[in-house]
Coordinates of C-alpha atoms in Angstrom, one line a residue:
M63 CA -33.3 -15.8 25.5
I64 CA -36.4 -16.5 27.7
S65 CA -39.7 -17.9 26.5
V66 CA -42.6 -18.6 28.8
S67 CA -46.1 -19.8 28.0
V68 CA -47.9 -21.3 31.0
Q69 CA -51.2 -21.9 32.7
H70 CA -51.4 -22.5 36.4
T71 CA -54.3 -22.4 38.9
V72 CA -54.0 -22.1 42.7
S73 CA -57.3 -22.0 44.6
A74 CA -59.2 -19.2 43.0
F75 CA -56.2 -17.6 41.3
D76 CA -55.8 -18.4 37.6
L77 CA -52.5 -17.6 35.9
A78 CA -52.2 -17.6 32.1
V79 CA -49.1 -15.9 30.8
S80 CA -47.1 -15.9 27.6
F81 CA -44.0 -13.9 26.6
D82 CA -40.8 -14.3 24.6
F83 CA -37.7 -12.1 24.6
E84 CA -34.5 -12.7 22.7
H85 CA -32.2 -10.3 24.6
G86 CA -31.9 -8.2 27.7
A87 CA -33.3 -8.2 31.3
T88 CA -37.0 -8.7 31.7
A89 CA -39.2 -7.3 34.4
L90 CA -42.4 -8.8 35.7
F91 CA -44.3 -5.7 36.7
G92 CA -47.6 -5.1 38.4
R93 CA -49.5 -4.6 41.6
S94 CA -49.3 -7.0 44.5
G95 CA -51.4 -10.1 43.7
S96 CA -50.9 -9.9 40.0
G97 CA -49.0 -13.2 39.7
K98 CA -45.4 -12.0 39.6
T99 CA -43.9 -14.3 42.3
T100 CA -46.0 -17.3 41.2
L101 CA -44.6 -16.9 37.7
V102 CA -41.0 -16.7 39.0
D103 CA -41.6 -19.8 41.1
L104 CA -42.8 -21.6 38.0
I105 CA -39.6 -20.7 36.1
A106 CA -37.5 -21.8 39.1
G107 CA -39.3 -25.1 39.4
L108 CA -40.6 -24.4 42.9
K109 CA -44.1 -24.8 41.4
T110 CA -45.3 -26.8 38.4
P111 CA -47.6 -25.4 35.8
E112 CA -50.6 -27.4 34.6
N113 CA -49.5 -26.9 31.0
G114 CA -47.3 -24.9 28.7
E115 CA -43.6 -24.5 28.1
I116 CA -40.6 -22.7 29.8
N117 CA -37.4 -22.3 27.7
V118 CA -34.3 -20.4 28.9
D119 CA -31.4 -20.1 26.5
G120 CA -32.5 -23.2 24.6
C121 CA -32.9 -25.4 27.7
I122 CA -36.4 -26.7 28.2
Y123 CA -37.3 -26.4 31.9
F124 CA -40.8 -27.5 31.4
S125 CA -43.0 -28.8 28.6
S126 CA -46.4 -30.3 29.1
D127 CA -46.3 -31.6 25.5
T128 CA -43.1 -33.7 25.9
G129 CA -43.4 -34.4 29.6
I130 CA -40.2 -32.5 30.5
N131 CA -40.1 -31.0 34.0
L132 CA -36.6 -30.4 35.2
P133 CA -36.1 -30.3 39.0
T134 CA -34.9 -27.0 40.4
E135 CA -31.4 -28.2 40.9
Q136 CA -31.0 -29.1 37.2
R137 CA -32.4 -25.8 35.9
R138 CA -29.4 -23.8 37.1
V139 CA -31.3 -20.8 38.3
G140 CA -29.9 -18.2 40.7
Y141 CA -32.8 -17.0 42.9
V142 CA -32.4 -13.8 44.9
F143 CA -35.3 -13.2 47.3
Q144 CA -36.6 -10.0 48.9
D145 CA -35.2 -10.9 52.4
S146 CA -31.9 -12.5 51.1
K147 CA -32.7 -15.8 52.9
L148 CA -29.1 -16.2 54.3
F149 CA -28.4 -19.0 56.8
P150 CA -27.9 -17.3 60.2
H151 CA -25.6 -20.0 61.6
L152 CA -23.2 -19.7 58.7
T153 CA -20.6 -17.0 58.0
V154 CA -20.8 -14.9 54.9
A155 CA -18.1 -17.0 53.2
K156 CA -20.0 -20.3 53.9
N157 CA -23.3 -18.7 52.8
I158 CA -21.7 -17.9 49.5
S159 CA -20.1 -21.3 49.1
Y160 CA -23.5 -22.9 49.7
G161 CA -24.4 -21.8 46.2
C162 CA -21.9 -24.2 44.7
K163 CA -23.4 -27.6 45.1
S164 CA -22.9 -29.1 41.6
D165 CA -20.5 -29.2 38.7
P166 CA -21.7 -26.8 36.0
P167 CA -20.4 -27.0 32.4
D168 CA -16.8 -26.0 31.9
G169 CA -16.3 -22.3 31.5
A170 CA -19.7 -21.5 32.9
K171 CA -18.6 -20.9 36.5
M172 CA -16.9 -18.0 38.3
S173 CA -14.6 -18.9 41.0
F174 CA -15.3 -18.1 44.7
S175 CA -12.6 -15.4 44.6
E176 CA -13.9 -13.9 41.3
V177 CA -17.5 -13.7 42.7
V178 CA -16.3 -12.2 46.0
D179 CA -14.3 -9.5 44.2
F180 CA -17.0 -8.9 41.6
L181 CA -19.6 -8.0 44.2
D182 CA -17.1 -6.5 46.7
V183 CA -17.9 -8.7 49.7
R184 CA -14.4 -9.8 50.7
S185 CA -14.2 -7.4 53.6
F186 CA -16.9 -9.1 55.5
L187 CA -16.5 -12.8 54.6
D188 CA -16.0 -13.8 58.3
R189 CA -19.0 -12.0 59.6
A190 CA -22.4 -13.4 60.5
P191 CA -25.5 -12.4 58.5
N192 CA -27.1 -10.6 61.5
T193 CA -24.2 -8.1 61.6
L194 CA -24.8 -7.0 58.0
S195 CA -26.8 -4.1 56.6
G196 CA -29.6 -4.8 54.2
G197 CA -27.5 -3.9 51.2
E198 CA -24.7 -6.1 52.3
K199 CA -27.1 -9.1 52.8
Q200 CA -28.3 -8.7 49.2
R201 CA -24.8 -8.5 47.9
V202 CA -24.1 -11.8 49.7
A203 CA -27.3 -13.3 48.3
M204 CA -26.3 -12.2 44.8
A205 CA -22.8 -13.7 45.3
R206 CA -24.3 -17.0 46.3
A207 CA -26.5 -17.0 43.2
L208 CA -23.6 -16.2 40.9
L209 CA -21.3 -18.9 42.3
S210 CA -23.9 -21.5 41.3
A211 CA -23.1 -20.8 37.7
P212 CA -26.7 -20.0 36.9
R213 CA -28.3 -20.2 33.4
C214 CA -30.5 -17.3 34.5
L215 CA -31.0 -15.0 37.5
L216 CA -34.4 -14.7 39.1
M217 CA -34.9 -11.7 41.5
D218 CA -38.1 -11.3 43.5
E219 CA -38.3 -7.7 44.6
P220 CA -34.7 -7.7 46.0
L221 CA -34.8 -4.0 46.8
A222 CA -38.2 -3.9 48.6
S223 CA -36.8 -3.9 52.1
L224 CA -33.9 -1.6 51.4
G225 CA -33.5 2.2 52.0
G226 CA -32.7 4.6 49.2
G227 CA -28.9 4.5 49.5
H228 CA -28.8 0.7 49.6
K229 CA -31.3 0.5 46.7
Q230 CA -29.0 2.5 44.5
E231 CA -26.0 0.4 45.6
I232 CA -27.7 -2.9 44.6
L233 CA -29.1 -1.4 41.4
S234 CA -25.6 -0.4 40.3
L235 CA -24.4 -3.9 41.1
L236 CA -27.3 -5.5 39.2
T237 CA -26.5 -3.3 36.2
K238 CA -22.9 -4.6 36.4
V239 CA -24.1 -8.2 36.6
K240 CA -26.4 -7.6 33.6
R241 CA -23.7 -6.0 31.6
E242 CA -20.7 -8.3 32.4
I243 CA -22.3 -11.7 33.2
G244 CA -24.7 -11.7 30.2
I245 CA -27.3 -14.2 31.3
P246 CA -31.0 -13.8 31.2
L247 CA -32.3 -11.8 34.2
V248 CA -36.0 -11.9 35.3
Y249 CA -36.7 -9.2 37.8
V250 CA -40.0 -8.9 39.9
S251 CA -41.1 -5.4 40.9
H252 CA -44.0 -3.1 41.3
N253 CA -41.8 0.0 41.3
I254 CA -41.6 1.6 37.9
E255 CA -38.7 4.0 38.6
E256 CA -36.7 1.0 39.9
I257 CA -37.0 -1.1 36.8
L258 CA -36.3 1.9 34.6
Q259 CA -32.8 1.8 35.8
L260 CA -32.1 -1.8 35.0
I261 CA -34.6 -3.4 32.6
D262 CA -34.9 -3.8 28.8
N263 CA -38.2 -5.6 28.5
V264 CA -41.4 -5.5 30.6
V265 CA -44.3 -7.9 31.1
V266 CA -47.1 -6.0 32.9
L267 CA -49.3 -8.4 34.8
S268 CA -52.8 -7.9 36.3
H269 CA -54.9 -10.7 37.9
G270 CA -52.8 -13.4 36.3
R271 CA -53.0 -12.0 32.8
V272 CA -50.6 -10.0 30.6
L273 CA -51.9 -6.5 30.1
T274 CA -49.0 -5.5 27.9
K275 CA -45.4 -6.5 27.1
G276 CA -42.5 -5.1 25.1
T277 CA -39.5 -2.9 25.4
I278 CA -39.5 -0.6 28.4
E279 CA -39.6 2.5 26.2
D280 CA -42.8 1.3 24.6
V281 CA -44.5 -0.1 27.7
V282 CA -43.8 2.9 30.0
C283 CA -45.6 5.3 27.5
N284 CA -48.8 3.2 27.8
L285 CA -48.8 2.4 31.5
D286 CA -51.7 3.7 33.6
K287 CA -52.6 3.6 37.3
S288 CA -54.7 0.5 36.9
A289 CA -51.5 -1.5 36.3
A290 CA -48.9 0.6 38.0
G291 CA -50.6 1.7 41.1
E292 CA -51.9 5.0 42.5
A293 CA -48.4 6.5 42.9
F294 CA -47.6 6.2 39.1
Q295 CA -47.6 9.3 37.0
R296 CA -47.4 9.4 33.2
S297 CA -43.8 9.2 32.1
V298 CA -41.6 8.3 29.2
A299 CA -38.2 6.6 29.0
W300 CA -35.8 7.7 26.2
S301 CA -32.7 5.7 25.3
G302 CA -29.7 7.3 23.7
R303 CA -25.9 7.3 23.2
V304 CA -23.6 9.4 25.3
T305 CA -21.7 11.7 23.0
S306 CA -19.8 14.0 25.3
H307 CA -18.8 14.7 28.9
D308 CA -18.1 18.3 29.9
R309 CA -16.1 18.5 33.2
E310 CA -16.4 22.2 33.4
T311 CA -20.2 22.3 33.4
G312 CA -20.6 18.9 35.0
L313 CA -23.0 17.9 32.1
A314 CA -23.0 15.0 29.7
C315 CA -24.9 14.9 26.3
L316 CA -27.2 12.0 25.5
E317 CA -28.1 11.8 21.8
T318 CA -31.7 10.6 21.4
K319 CA -34.2 10.4 18.5
A320 CA -35.7 13.6 20.0
G321 CA -32.3 15.3 19.9
P322 CA -29.6 16.0 22.5
V323 CA -30.5 15.7 26.2
L324 CA -28.2 17.2 28.8
V325 CA -27.9 15.2 32.0
P326 CA -25.6 15.4 35.1
A327 CA -22.3 13.8 34.1
D328 CA -22.0 11.8 37.3
S329 CA -25.2 10.0 36.4
V330 CA -23.7 8.6 33.1
T331 CA -20.9 6.1 33.0
E332 CA -21.7 4.0 29.9
Q333 CA -22.2 4.9 26.2
Q334 CA -25.8 3.7 26.0
R335 CA -28.1 5.2 28.7
R336 CA -31.7 5.9 29.4
V337 CA -33.4 9.1 30.7
F338 CA -36.8 9.0 32.5
I339 CA -39.1 12.1 32.1
P340 CA -42.2 12.3 34.2
A341 CA -45.1 14.3 32.6
R342 CA -45.2 16.5 35.7
N343 CA -41.6 17.7 34.9
V344 CA -42.5 19.0 31.5
S345 CA -43.5 22.6 30.8
L346 CA -44.8 24.0 27.5
S347 CA -44.4 27.1 25.5
I348 CA -45.8 28.2 22.1
T349 CA -42.5 30.1 21.4
D350 CA -38.9 28.9 21.8
P351 CA -38.0 29.7 25.5
K352 CA -34.6 31.5 25.3
D353 CA -34.2 32.8 28.9
T354 CA -34.7 29.8 31.1
S355 CA -32.6 27.7 33.5
I356 CA -34.1 24.5 32.1
L357 CA -31.5 23.2 29.6
N358 CA -33.5 20.6 27.7
I359 CA -35.9 22.0 25.1
V360 CA -37.5 19.9 22.3
S361 CA -40.3 20.8 19.9
G362 CA -42.9 19.0 17.8
P363 CA -46.6 18.9 17.0
V364 CA -49.2 18.3 19.6
V365 CA -50.8 14.9 19.1
R366 CA -53.7 15.2 21.5
V367 CA -55.0 17.1 24.6
D368 CA -57.0 15.1 27.0
S369 CA -58.4 15.3 30.5
T370 CA -56.6 13.4 33.3
P371 CA -58.5 11.1 35.7
D372 CA -56.8 12.7 38.7
S373 CA -58.1 16.2 38.4
A374 CA -60.5 18.2 36.3
S375 CA -58.1 21.1 36.4
I376 CA -55.2 19.2 34.8
V377 CA -54.8 18.1 31.2
E378 CA -52.4 15.7 29.5
V379 CA -50.7 17.0 26.3
E380 CA -49.0 14.4 24.1
I381 CA -46.2 15.8 21.9
D382 CA -44.4 14.1 19.0
A383 CA -40.8 15.2 19.6
G384 CA -39.3 12.5 17.5
L385 CA -40.1 10.3 20.5
P386 CA -43.3 10.5 22.5
L387 CA -43.4 13.1 25.3
Y388 CA -46.2 13.9 27.7
A389 CA -46.9 17.1 29.8
H390 CA -49.3 17.5 32.6
I391 CA -50.3 21.2 32.8
T392 CA -53.3 23.1 34.2
R393 CA -56.4 23.4 32.0
F394 CA -56.1 27.1 32.5
S395 CA -52.6 27.1 31.0
A396 CA -53.6 25.0 28.1
E397 CA -56.5 27.3 27.3
K398 CA -54.4 30.4 27.7
L399 CA -51.8 29.1 25.3
G400 CA -54.4 27.8 22.9
I401 CA -52.9 24.4 22.8
Q402 CA -54.6 22.3 20.1
P403 CA -53.7 19.1 18.2
G404 CA -51.5 19.8 15.2
M405 CA -49.9 23.0 16.5
N406 CA -46.1 23.1 17.1
I407 CA -45.1 23.4 20.7
F408 CA -41.9 23.7 22.7
A409 CA -41.4 21.4 25.7
S410 CA -38.9 22.0 28.4
F411 CA -37.9 19.5 31.1
K412 CA -35.4 18.6 33.8
A413 CA -34.2 15.1 33.2
V414 CA -33.9 14.0 36.8
T415 CA -34.0 10.2 36.7
F416 CA -31.5 8.0 34.8
D417 CA -30.6 4.4 34.6
D418 CA -27.2 3.9 36.4

């Protein structure tokens, strides 16, 4: 559980944020300068809010009403930064051991050997940080954070400096940490496709204020470019249960509220998964498309047809397929098909992005 309600002013920047989530990993999402890092620093105790309260799993980190303000070392937070912040003069083993400076409660701590094996860093324990790849450095930083027996993990854009392959490597490890360690995780990012693979709850920040907050499925449907940045395109995130793997076809079936969705089997390892569907990947038909290479077809009534801010020639069609679904198609196609609110439509899509 994590509950934050704080006000904090630095120079001309005024932060006033409140959110409360009982379960899951939480993303602080928004453009640069929205207040994400400042908020994480407040949770960590690196900065002190003017008023409010910060509560993590029942431990009050800060309360202006009662005068509580735990120092950082007593908050038991594991903080992983964008650049890993390893000590260059220490070996990997000594960098990891540096995370163990106090005696946490019995049963709360993983041993050095357990942490090393959990994050697969044993093969380079004797090396210096400057000999490591970006992904290896972040694994070491995560190991150091976990060895401190944290009450929560704070991650400030830990993938921002990594290439695609290393990003996926660390995302997979973070998913493992989230699943098996089971402590609150607060994750800072301005990359929507990144947090879709890891996060359960989202707080969208803009200029120090909360624009929206909630589950990732609900928030993604309502995001726009003012919050997410120019690269963002309308998308949805559907969660479901994996019901089958077919080795012959290489496909797995994800059962969602909109019906079954077929995905590449190698992208699915757990029973509960998420599929990410950008509006640009959805095509529409007024009849059931039988002869097509696209395997995922759902149907439902059209909710609305609106112009998009990007182009006068593109419209956004919202469909109620049991779950919200959006399609971006040309205005010419919409008029040719006679797409109107209330009519039943078939939507086809390639589900190309999944949480892993």
